[in-house]
Coordinates of C-alpha atoms and ligand atoms in Angstrom, one line a residue:
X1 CA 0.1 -10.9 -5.5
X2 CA 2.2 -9.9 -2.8
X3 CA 4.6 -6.8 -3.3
X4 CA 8.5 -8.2 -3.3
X5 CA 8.7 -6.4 0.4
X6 CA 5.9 -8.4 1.4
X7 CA 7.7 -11.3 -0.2
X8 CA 10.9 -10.8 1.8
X9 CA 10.1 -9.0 5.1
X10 CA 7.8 -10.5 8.0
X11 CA 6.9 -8.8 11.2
X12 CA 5.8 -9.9 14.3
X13 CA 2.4 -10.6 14.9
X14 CA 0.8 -8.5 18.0
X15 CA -2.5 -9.1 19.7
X16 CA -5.8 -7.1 19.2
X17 CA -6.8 -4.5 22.2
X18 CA -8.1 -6.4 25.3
X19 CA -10.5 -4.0 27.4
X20 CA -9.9 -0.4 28.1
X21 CA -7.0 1.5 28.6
X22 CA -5.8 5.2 28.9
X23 CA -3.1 7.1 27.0
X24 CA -1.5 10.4 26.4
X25 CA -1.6 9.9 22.2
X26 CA -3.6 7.6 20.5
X27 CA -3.0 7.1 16.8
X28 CA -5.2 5.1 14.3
X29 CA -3.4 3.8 11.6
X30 CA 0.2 1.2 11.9
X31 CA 1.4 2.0 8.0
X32 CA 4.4 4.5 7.5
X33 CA 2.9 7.4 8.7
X34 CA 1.4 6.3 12.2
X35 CA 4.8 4.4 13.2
X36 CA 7.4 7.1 12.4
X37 CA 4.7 9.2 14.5
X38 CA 3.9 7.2 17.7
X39 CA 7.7 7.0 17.6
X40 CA 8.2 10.4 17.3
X41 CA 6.0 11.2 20.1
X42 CA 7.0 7.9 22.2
X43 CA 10.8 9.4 21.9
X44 CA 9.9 13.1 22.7
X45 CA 8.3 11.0 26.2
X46 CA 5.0 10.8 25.5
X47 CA 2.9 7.5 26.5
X48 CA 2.1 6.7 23.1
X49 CA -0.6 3.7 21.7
X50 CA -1.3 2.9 18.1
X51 CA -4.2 1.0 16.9
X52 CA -4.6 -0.8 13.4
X53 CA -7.0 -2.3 12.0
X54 CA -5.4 -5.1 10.2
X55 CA -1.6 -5.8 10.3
X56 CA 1.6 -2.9 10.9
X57 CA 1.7 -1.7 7.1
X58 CA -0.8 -3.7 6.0
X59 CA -2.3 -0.9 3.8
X60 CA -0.5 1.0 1.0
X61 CA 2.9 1.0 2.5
X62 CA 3.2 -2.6 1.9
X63 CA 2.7 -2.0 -1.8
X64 CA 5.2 1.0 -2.2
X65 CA 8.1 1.5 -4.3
X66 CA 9.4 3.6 -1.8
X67 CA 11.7 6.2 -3.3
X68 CA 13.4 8.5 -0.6
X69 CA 13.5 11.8 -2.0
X70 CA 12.3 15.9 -1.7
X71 CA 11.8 15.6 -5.7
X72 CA 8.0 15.1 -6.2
X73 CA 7.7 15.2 -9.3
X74 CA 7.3 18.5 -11.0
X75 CA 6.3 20.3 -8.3
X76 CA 8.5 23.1 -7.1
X77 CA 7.2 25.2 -9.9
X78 CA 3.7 25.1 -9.3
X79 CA 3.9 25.4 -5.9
X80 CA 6.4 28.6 -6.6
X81 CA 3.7 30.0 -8.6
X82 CA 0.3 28.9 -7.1
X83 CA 1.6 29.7 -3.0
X84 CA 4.7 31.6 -3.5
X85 CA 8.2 31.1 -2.9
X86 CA 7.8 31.2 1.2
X87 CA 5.5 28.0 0.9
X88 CA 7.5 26.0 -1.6
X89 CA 10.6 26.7 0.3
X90 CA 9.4 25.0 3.6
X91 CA 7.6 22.3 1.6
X92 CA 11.3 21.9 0.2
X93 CA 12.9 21.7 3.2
X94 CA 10.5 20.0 5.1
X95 CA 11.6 17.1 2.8
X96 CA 14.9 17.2 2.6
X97 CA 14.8 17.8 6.6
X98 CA 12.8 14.3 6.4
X99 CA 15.5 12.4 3.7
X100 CA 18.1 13.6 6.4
X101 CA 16.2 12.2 9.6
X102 CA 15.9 8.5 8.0
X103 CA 19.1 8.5 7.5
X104 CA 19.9 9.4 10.3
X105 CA 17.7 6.9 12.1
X106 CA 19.0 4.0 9.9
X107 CA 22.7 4.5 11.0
X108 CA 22.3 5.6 14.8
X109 CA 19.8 2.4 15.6
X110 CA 21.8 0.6 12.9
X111 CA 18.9 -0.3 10.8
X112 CA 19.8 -3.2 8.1
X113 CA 17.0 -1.8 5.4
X114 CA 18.7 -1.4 1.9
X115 CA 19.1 1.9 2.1
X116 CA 21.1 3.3 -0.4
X117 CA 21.8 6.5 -1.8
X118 CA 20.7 7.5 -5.6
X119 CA 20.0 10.4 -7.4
X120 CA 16.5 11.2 -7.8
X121 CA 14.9 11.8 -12.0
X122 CA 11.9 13.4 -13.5
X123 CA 11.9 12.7 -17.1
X124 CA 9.5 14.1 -20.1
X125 CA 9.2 15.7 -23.2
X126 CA 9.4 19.2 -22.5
X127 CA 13.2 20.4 -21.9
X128 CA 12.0 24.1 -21.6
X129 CA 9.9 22.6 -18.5
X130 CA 12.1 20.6 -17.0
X131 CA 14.7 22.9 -17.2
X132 CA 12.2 25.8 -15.4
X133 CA 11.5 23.1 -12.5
X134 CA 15.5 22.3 -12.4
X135 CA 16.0 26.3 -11.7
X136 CA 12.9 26.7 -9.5
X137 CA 14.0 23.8 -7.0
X138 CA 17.4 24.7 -6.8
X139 CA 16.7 28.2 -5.9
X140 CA 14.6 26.7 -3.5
X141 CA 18.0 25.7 -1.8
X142 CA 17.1 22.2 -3.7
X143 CA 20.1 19.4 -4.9
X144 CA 18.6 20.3 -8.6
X145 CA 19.9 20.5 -12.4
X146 CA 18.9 19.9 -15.9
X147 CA 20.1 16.7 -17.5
X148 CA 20.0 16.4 -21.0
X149 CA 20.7 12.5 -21.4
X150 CA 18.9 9.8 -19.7
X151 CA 20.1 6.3 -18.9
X152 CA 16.2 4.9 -20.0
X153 CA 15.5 2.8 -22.7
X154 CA 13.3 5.1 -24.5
X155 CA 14.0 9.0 -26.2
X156 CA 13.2 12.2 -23.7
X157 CA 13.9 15.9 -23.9
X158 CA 16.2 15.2 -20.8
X159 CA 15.5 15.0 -16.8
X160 CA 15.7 17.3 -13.3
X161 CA 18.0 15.5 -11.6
X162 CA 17.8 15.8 -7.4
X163 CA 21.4 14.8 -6.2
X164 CA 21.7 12.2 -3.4
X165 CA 18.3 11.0 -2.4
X166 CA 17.9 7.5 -1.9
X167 CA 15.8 4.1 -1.8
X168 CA 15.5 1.5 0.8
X169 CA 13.2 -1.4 1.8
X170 CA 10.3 0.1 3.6
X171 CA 9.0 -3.0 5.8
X172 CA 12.4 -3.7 7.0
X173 CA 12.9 -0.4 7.8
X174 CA 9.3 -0.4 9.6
X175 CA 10.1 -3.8 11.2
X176 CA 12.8 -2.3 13.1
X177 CA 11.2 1.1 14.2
X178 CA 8.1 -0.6 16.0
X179 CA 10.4 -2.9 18.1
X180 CA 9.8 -0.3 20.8
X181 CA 6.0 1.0 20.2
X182 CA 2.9 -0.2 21.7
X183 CA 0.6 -1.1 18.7
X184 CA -2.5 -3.7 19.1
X185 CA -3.1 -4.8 16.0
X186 CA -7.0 -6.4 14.3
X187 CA -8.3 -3.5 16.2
X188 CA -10.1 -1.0 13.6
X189 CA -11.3 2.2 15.5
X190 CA -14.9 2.1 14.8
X191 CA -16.4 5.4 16.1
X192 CA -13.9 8.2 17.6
X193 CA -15.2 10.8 20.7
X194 CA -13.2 14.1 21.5
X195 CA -11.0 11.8 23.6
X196 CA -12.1 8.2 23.1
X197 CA -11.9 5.7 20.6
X198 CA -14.0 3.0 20.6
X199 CA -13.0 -0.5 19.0
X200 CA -14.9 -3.5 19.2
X201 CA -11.9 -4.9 21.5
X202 CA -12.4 -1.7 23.7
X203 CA -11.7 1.7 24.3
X204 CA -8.8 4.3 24.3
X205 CA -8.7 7.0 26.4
X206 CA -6.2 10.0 25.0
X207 CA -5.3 13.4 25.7
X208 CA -4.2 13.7 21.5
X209 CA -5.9 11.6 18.8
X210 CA -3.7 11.0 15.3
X211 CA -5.3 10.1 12.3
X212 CA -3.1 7.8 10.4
X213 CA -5.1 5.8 8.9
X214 CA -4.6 6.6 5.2
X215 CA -7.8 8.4 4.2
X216 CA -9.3 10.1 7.1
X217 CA -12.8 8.4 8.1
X218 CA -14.6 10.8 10.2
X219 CA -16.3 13.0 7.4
X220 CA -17.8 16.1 9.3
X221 CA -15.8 17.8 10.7
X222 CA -12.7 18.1 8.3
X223 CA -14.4 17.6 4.7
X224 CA -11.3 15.3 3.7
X225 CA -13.4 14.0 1.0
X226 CA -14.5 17.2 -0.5
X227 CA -10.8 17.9 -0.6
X228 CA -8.8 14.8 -1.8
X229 CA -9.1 11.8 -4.1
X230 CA -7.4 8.4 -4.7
X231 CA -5.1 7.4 -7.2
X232 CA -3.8 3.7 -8.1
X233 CA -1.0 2.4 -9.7
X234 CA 0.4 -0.7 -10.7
X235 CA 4.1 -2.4 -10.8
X236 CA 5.8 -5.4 -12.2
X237 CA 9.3 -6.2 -10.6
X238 CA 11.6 -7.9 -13.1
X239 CA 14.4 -10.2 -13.4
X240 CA 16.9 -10.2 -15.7
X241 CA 16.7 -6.6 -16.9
X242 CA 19.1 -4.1 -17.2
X243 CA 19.7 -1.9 -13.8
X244 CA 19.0 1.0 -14.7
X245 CA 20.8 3.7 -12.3
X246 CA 18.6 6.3 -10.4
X247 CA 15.6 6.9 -9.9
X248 CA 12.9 7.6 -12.2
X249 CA 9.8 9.3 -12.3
X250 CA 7.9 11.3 -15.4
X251 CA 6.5 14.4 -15.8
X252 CA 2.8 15.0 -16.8
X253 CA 2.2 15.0 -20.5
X254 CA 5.6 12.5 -20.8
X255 CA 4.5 10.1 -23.5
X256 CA 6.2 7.2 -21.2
X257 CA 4.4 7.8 -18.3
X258 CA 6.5 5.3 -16.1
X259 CA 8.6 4.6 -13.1
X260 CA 11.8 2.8 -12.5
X261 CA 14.0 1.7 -9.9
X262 CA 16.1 -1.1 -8.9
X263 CA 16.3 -3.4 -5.7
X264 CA 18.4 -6.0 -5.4
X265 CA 18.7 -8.0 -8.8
X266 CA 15.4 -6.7 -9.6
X267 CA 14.0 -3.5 -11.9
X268 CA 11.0 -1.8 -10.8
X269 CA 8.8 -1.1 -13.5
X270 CA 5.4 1.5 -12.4
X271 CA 3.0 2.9 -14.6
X272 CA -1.1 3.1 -15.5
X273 CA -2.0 5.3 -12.8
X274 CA -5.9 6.2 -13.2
X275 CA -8.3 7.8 -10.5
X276 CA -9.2 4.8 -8.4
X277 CA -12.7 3.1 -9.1
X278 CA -11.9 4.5 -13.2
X279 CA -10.5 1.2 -14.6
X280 CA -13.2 -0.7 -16.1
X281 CA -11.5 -1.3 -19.2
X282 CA -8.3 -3.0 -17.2
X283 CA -5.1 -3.5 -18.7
X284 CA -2.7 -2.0 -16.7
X285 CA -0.6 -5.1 -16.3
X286 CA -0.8 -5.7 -19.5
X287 CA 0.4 -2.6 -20.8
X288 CA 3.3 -2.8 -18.3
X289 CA 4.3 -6.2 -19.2
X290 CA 4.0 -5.3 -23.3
X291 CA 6.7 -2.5 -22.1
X292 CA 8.4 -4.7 -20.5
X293 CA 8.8 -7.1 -23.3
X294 CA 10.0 -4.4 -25.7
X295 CA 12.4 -2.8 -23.6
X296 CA 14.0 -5.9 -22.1
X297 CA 13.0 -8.7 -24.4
X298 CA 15.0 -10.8 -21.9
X299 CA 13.4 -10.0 -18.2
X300 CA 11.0 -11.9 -16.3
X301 CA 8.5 -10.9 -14.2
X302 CA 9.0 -11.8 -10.5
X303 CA 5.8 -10.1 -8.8
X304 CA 3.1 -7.7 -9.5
X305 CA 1.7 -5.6 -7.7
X306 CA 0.0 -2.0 -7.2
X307 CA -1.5 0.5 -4.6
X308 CA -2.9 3.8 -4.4
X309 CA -2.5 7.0 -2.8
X310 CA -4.4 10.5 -1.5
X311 CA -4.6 13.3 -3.8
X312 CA -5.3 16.3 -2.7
X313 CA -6.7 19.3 -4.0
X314 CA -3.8 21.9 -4.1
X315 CA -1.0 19.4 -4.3
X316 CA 0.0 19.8 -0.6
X317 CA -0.4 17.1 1.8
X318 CA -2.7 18.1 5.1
X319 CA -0.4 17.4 8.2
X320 CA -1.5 19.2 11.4
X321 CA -4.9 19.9 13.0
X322 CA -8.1 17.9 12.4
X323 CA -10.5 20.6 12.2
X324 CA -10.4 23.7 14.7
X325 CA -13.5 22.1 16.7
X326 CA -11.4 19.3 17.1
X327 CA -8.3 21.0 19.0
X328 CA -7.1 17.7 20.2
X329 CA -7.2 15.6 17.1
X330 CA -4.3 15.3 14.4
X331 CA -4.3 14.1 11.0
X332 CA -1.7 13.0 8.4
X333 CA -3.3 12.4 5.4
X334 CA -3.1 13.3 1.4
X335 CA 0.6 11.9 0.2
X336 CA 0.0 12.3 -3.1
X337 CA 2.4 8.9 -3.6
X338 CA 5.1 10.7 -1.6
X339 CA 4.2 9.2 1.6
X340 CA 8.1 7.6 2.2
X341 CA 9.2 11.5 3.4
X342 CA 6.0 13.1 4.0
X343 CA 5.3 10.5 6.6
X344 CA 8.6 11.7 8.0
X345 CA 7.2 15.3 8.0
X346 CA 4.2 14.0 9.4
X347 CA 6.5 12.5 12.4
X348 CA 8.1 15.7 13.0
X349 CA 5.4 18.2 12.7
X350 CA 3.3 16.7 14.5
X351 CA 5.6 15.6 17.3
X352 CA 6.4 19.7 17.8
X353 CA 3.0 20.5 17.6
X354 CA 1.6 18.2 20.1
X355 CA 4.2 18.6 22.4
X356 CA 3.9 22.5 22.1
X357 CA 7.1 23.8 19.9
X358 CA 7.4 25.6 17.0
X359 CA 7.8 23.7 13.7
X360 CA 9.4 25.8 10.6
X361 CA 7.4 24.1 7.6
X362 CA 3.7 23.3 9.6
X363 CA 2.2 26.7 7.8
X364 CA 2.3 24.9 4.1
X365 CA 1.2 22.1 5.7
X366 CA -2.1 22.7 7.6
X367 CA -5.5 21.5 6.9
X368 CA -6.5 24.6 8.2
X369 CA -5.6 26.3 4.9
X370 CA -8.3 27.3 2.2
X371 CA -7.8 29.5 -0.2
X372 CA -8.8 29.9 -3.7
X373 CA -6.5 27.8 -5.2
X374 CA -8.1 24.8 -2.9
X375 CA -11.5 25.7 -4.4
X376 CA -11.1 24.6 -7.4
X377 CA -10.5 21.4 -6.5
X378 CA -13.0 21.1 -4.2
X379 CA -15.5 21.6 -6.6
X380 CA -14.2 19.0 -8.9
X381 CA -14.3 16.4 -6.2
X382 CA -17.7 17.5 -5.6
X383 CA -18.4 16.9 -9.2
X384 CA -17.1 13.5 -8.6
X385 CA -19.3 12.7 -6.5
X386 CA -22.3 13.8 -8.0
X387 CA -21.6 11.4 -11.0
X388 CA -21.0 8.6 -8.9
X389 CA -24.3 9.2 -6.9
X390 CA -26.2 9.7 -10.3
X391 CA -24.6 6.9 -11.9
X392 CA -26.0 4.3 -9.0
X393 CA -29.2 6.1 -9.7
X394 CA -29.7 5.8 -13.3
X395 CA -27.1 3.9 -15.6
X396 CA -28.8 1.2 -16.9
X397 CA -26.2 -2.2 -16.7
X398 CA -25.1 -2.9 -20.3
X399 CA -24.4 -6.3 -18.8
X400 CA -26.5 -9.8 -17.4
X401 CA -25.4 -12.2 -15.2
X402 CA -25.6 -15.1 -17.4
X403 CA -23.2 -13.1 -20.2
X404 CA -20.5 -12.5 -17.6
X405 CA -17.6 -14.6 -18.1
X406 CA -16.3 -17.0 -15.0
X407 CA -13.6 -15.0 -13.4
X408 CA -15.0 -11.8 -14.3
X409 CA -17.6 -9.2 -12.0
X410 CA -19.6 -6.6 -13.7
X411 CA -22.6 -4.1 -13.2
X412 CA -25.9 -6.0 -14.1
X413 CA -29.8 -6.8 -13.1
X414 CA -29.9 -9.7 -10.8
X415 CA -34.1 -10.4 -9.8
X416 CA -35.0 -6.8 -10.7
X417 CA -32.5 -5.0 -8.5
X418 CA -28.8 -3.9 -9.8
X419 CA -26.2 -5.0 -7.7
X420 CA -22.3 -5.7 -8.3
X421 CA -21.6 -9.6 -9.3
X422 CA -18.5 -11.5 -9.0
X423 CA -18.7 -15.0 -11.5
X424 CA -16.6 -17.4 -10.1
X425 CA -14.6 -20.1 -12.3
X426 CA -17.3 -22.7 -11.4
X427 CA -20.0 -19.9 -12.5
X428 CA -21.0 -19.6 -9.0
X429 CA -22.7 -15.7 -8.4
X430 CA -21.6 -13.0 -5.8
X431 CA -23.8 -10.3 -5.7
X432 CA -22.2 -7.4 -3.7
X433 CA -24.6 -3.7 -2.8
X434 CA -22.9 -1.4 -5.7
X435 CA -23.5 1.7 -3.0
X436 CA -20.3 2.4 -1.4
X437 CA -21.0 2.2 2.6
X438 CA -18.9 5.3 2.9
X439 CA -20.9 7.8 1.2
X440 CA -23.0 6.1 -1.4
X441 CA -21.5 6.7 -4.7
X442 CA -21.6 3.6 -7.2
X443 CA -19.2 1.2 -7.0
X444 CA -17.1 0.0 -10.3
X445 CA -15.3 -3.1 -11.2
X446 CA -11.7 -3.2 -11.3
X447 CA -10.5 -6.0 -13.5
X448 CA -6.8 -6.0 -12.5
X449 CA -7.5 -6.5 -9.5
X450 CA -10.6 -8.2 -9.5
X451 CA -12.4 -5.6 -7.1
X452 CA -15.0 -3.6 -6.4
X453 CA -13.5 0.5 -6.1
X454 CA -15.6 3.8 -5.5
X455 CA -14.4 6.2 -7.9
X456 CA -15.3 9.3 -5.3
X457 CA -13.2 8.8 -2.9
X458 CA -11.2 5.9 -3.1
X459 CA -12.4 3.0 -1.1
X460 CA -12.0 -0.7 -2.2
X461 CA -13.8 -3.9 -2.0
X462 CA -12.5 -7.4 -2.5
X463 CA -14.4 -9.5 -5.3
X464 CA -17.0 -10.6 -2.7
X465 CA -17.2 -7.1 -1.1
X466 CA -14.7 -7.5 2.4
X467 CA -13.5 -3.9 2.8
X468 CA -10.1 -4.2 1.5
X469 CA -9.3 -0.5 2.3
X470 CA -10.7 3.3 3.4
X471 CA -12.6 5.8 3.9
X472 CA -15.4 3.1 3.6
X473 CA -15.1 1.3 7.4
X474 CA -17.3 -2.0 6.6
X475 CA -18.0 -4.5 3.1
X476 CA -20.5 -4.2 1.4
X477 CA -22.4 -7.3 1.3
X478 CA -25.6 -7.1 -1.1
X479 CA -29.0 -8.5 1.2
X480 CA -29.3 -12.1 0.9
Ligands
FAD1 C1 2.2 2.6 -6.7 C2 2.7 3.6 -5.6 C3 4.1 3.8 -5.5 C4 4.6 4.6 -4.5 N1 5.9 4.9 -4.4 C5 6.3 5.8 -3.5 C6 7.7 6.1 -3.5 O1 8.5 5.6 -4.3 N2 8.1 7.0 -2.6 C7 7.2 7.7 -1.7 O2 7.6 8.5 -1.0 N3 5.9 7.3 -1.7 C8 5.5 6.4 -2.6 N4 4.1 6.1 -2.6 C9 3.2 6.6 -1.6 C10 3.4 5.8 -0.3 O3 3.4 4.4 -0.5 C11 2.2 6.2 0.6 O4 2.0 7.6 0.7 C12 2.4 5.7 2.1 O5 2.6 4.3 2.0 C13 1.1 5.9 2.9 O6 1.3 5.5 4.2 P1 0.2 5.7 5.3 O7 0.8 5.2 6.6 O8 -0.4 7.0 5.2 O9 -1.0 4.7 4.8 P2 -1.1 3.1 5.0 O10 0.1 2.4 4.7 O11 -2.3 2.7 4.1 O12 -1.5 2.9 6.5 C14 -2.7 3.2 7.0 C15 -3.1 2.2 8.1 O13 -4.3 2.6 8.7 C16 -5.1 1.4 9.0 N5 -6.5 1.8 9.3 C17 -7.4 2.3 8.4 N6 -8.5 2.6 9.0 C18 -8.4 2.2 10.3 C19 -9.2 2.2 11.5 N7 -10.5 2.6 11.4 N8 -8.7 1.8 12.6 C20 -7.4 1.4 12.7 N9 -6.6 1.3 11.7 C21 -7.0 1.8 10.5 C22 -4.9 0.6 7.7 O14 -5.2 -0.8 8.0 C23 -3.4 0.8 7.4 O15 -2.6 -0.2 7.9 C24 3.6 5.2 -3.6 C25 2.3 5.0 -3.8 C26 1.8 4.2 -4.8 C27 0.4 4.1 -5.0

């Protein structure tokens, strides 16, 4: 189902690449992050092109709940602790420095998006916590303070409460900051060269190459997927329920592990997060709408939807240089579902660093960084990965075709070989190849959303196996 921005926002159509062209900064990628960065660029005068692969914010931005704040979750404290005060100060004020420059875009270009201003929540059951992070982030410089109450429907030790962030309406936003860009659209970059990127429409010649394209798809060099993973999550907007004022996010180990927030009439209700491609059991709608019922016996649900997000290893997002054999690519990547501002840091950092200044907060953000806090999670990833190699190798499918029920896809034997099948409501059989064309780990079914997900790195497959999103670059169509 469409997300309620999808629902109420539509933006112009543009046409695919037609032959080849030559630029000074080609970026892959038309979702949050590639548009506030080709504008970025376009306004500090450089001859800027962007190239998407489907439609501007067709990926995860579309799919949001885009929150405006410097509060990510409950993370000044490990940060504080794991890189020291230095890095969690610019990662601090690299956000709020973001939160600033929307909204100061919004009111000089007189942007009609919903932007409002709120006051940011983390909620959970740990007051002695919450009450560290409050002190942490505000002697970051942060808007920060213990609550005690909460205005949710449900008991908590109390909340940090960030003072004046905000919300807004992302594709209206987005509608009105690519008025002025150059963006082809239906043009995925297939293969990318030093300074070329080659499409099936044509190529781009560039002096600077941005990867904005969600998950980074060019695995050697960079190693993005030794270093992040993908997370999904799922909402349910509702009518007729109580606005609850803020916004709301919980802390690890809360025992409601939701979100809220309000737009227009409506409550945002998010929740069932899970590492993408782990979801076999499904549910996650249904859980939210059994919540739902109990906390507002009256609402309605008006749309459901969900997305996912980059995970990285040490919890900071990698904005800055490719790789250092790659001096002239860029990437913006690893959001950890905090893309709204960090696409905004993306914008900014990368703008001063391709046009040759000095940026205050790039050091905490550079890919360039590994240390051993990173190693850790590297080697988890890699552990990842391993099981989902071994599992294509040698699970057995509990599973046959004929037990599947219609509407439902599942893991089975289909004329000796195991493949991925999708059973129709007329019984009719879709076998899809269960190896993920990105790097091979096995496929899972995701029953909420009736696709096929890689639970290494993230990629996702629609119920006949159409690429539905990245790293993976093609379907994955099982031989006829
Ligand atoms: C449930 C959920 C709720 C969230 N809520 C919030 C929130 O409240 N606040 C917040 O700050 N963040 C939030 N986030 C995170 C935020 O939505 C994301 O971080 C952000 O939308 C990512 O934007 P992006 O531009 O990096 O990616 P995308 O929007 O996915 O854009 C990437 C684009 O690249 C294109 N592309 C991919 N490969 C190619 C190729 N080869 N060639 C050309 N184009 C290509 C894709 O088609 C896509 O359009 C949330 C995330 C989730 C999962």
């Amino acid at each position: 189902m469409d997300s309620i921005w999808s629902q109420t926002c539509q933006i112009k159509e543009r046409s695919p690449l037609s032959g080849d062209l030559e630029t000074e900064v080609a970026v892959i990628g038309a979702g949050m992050a590639g548009v506030l960065i080709a504008s970025a660029l376009q306004e500090a005068g450089k001859r800027v092109v962007v190239l998407e692969a489907d439609r501007i914010a067709s990926g995860q931005t579309r799919n949001t709940t885009a929150k405006l704040t410097s509060q990510h979750g409950m993370i000044y404290r490990k940060l504080t602790d794991t890189l020291g005060k230095k890095m969690a100060r610019q990662y601090a004020m690299a956000n709020e420095a973001a939160l600033a420059e929307v909204r100061h875009m919004v009111a000089e270009r007189m942007i009609d998006c919903d932007l409002e201003a709120q006051d940011a929540y983390v909620y959970g059951d740990d007051a002695d916590k919450l009450r560290s992070e409050a002190e942490c982030a505000a002697a970051l410089g942060l808007p920060a303070s213990f609550v005690e109450t909460t205005a949710l429907p449900f008991p908590t030790a109390g909340a940090v409460r960030f003072e004046g962030q905000a919300q807004f309406h992302p594709l209206k936003f987005l509608k009105a900051m690519v008025e002025p860009l150059t963006i082809f659209e239906h043009t995925r970059v297939q293969e990318v060269e030093e300074h070329r990127l080659i499409t099936e429409h044509g190529t781009v010649t560039a002096e600077k190459i941005v990867f904005a394209c969600h998950y980074p798809f060019v695995n050697f060099p960079g190693l993005y997927f030794a270093r992040m993973h993908q997370e999904r999550s799922y909402v349910l907007a509702l009518e007729n329920a109580p606005m609850i004022d803020g916004m709301w996010v919980f802390a690890d180990g809360a025992s409601n592990p939701y979100s809220f927030r309000t737009w227009n009439h409506l409550l945002l209700l998010g929740g069932g997060g899970h590492r993408c491609g782990e979801n076999s059991a499904g549910g996650r709608y249904d859980e939210l709408r059994r919540k739902a019922r109990e906390w507002f016996p009256e609402s309605r649900e008006a749309a459901h939807w969900s997305a996912q997000d980059c995970m990285p290893a040490e919890s900071v997002p990698y904005i800055g240089r490719y790789a250092a054999s790659r001096p002239n690519w860029y990437v913006a990547t690893g959001f950890q579902k905090w893309g709204m501002t960090t696409s905004m840091v993306s914008a900014m950092l990368l703008r001063d660093l391709i046009c040759g200044r000095e940026n205050p907060y790039a050091e905490v953000f550079d890919p360039g960084r590994l240390d051993m806090e990173t190693i850790p999670g590297v080697l988890e990833e890699s552990g990842q990965a391993v099981k989902g190699h071994t599992k294509r190798l040698f699970q057995i499918p509990a599973e046959t075709a004929e037990k599947l029920q219609p509407g439902h896809g599942g893991i089975v034997f289909l004329d000796g070989e195991k493949v991925g099948v999708y059973k129709d409501e007329d019984g009719t059989i879709y076998p899809v190849d269960l190896k993920c064309p990105h790097l091979g780990c096995q496929l899972e079914w995701n029953p909420d959303e009736k696709s096929w997900d890689c639970p290494c790195h993230g990629s996702r497959f629609d119920r006949y196996g159409a690429l539905i999103s990245g790293p993976a670059q093609t379907g994955t169509h099982a031989e006829p």
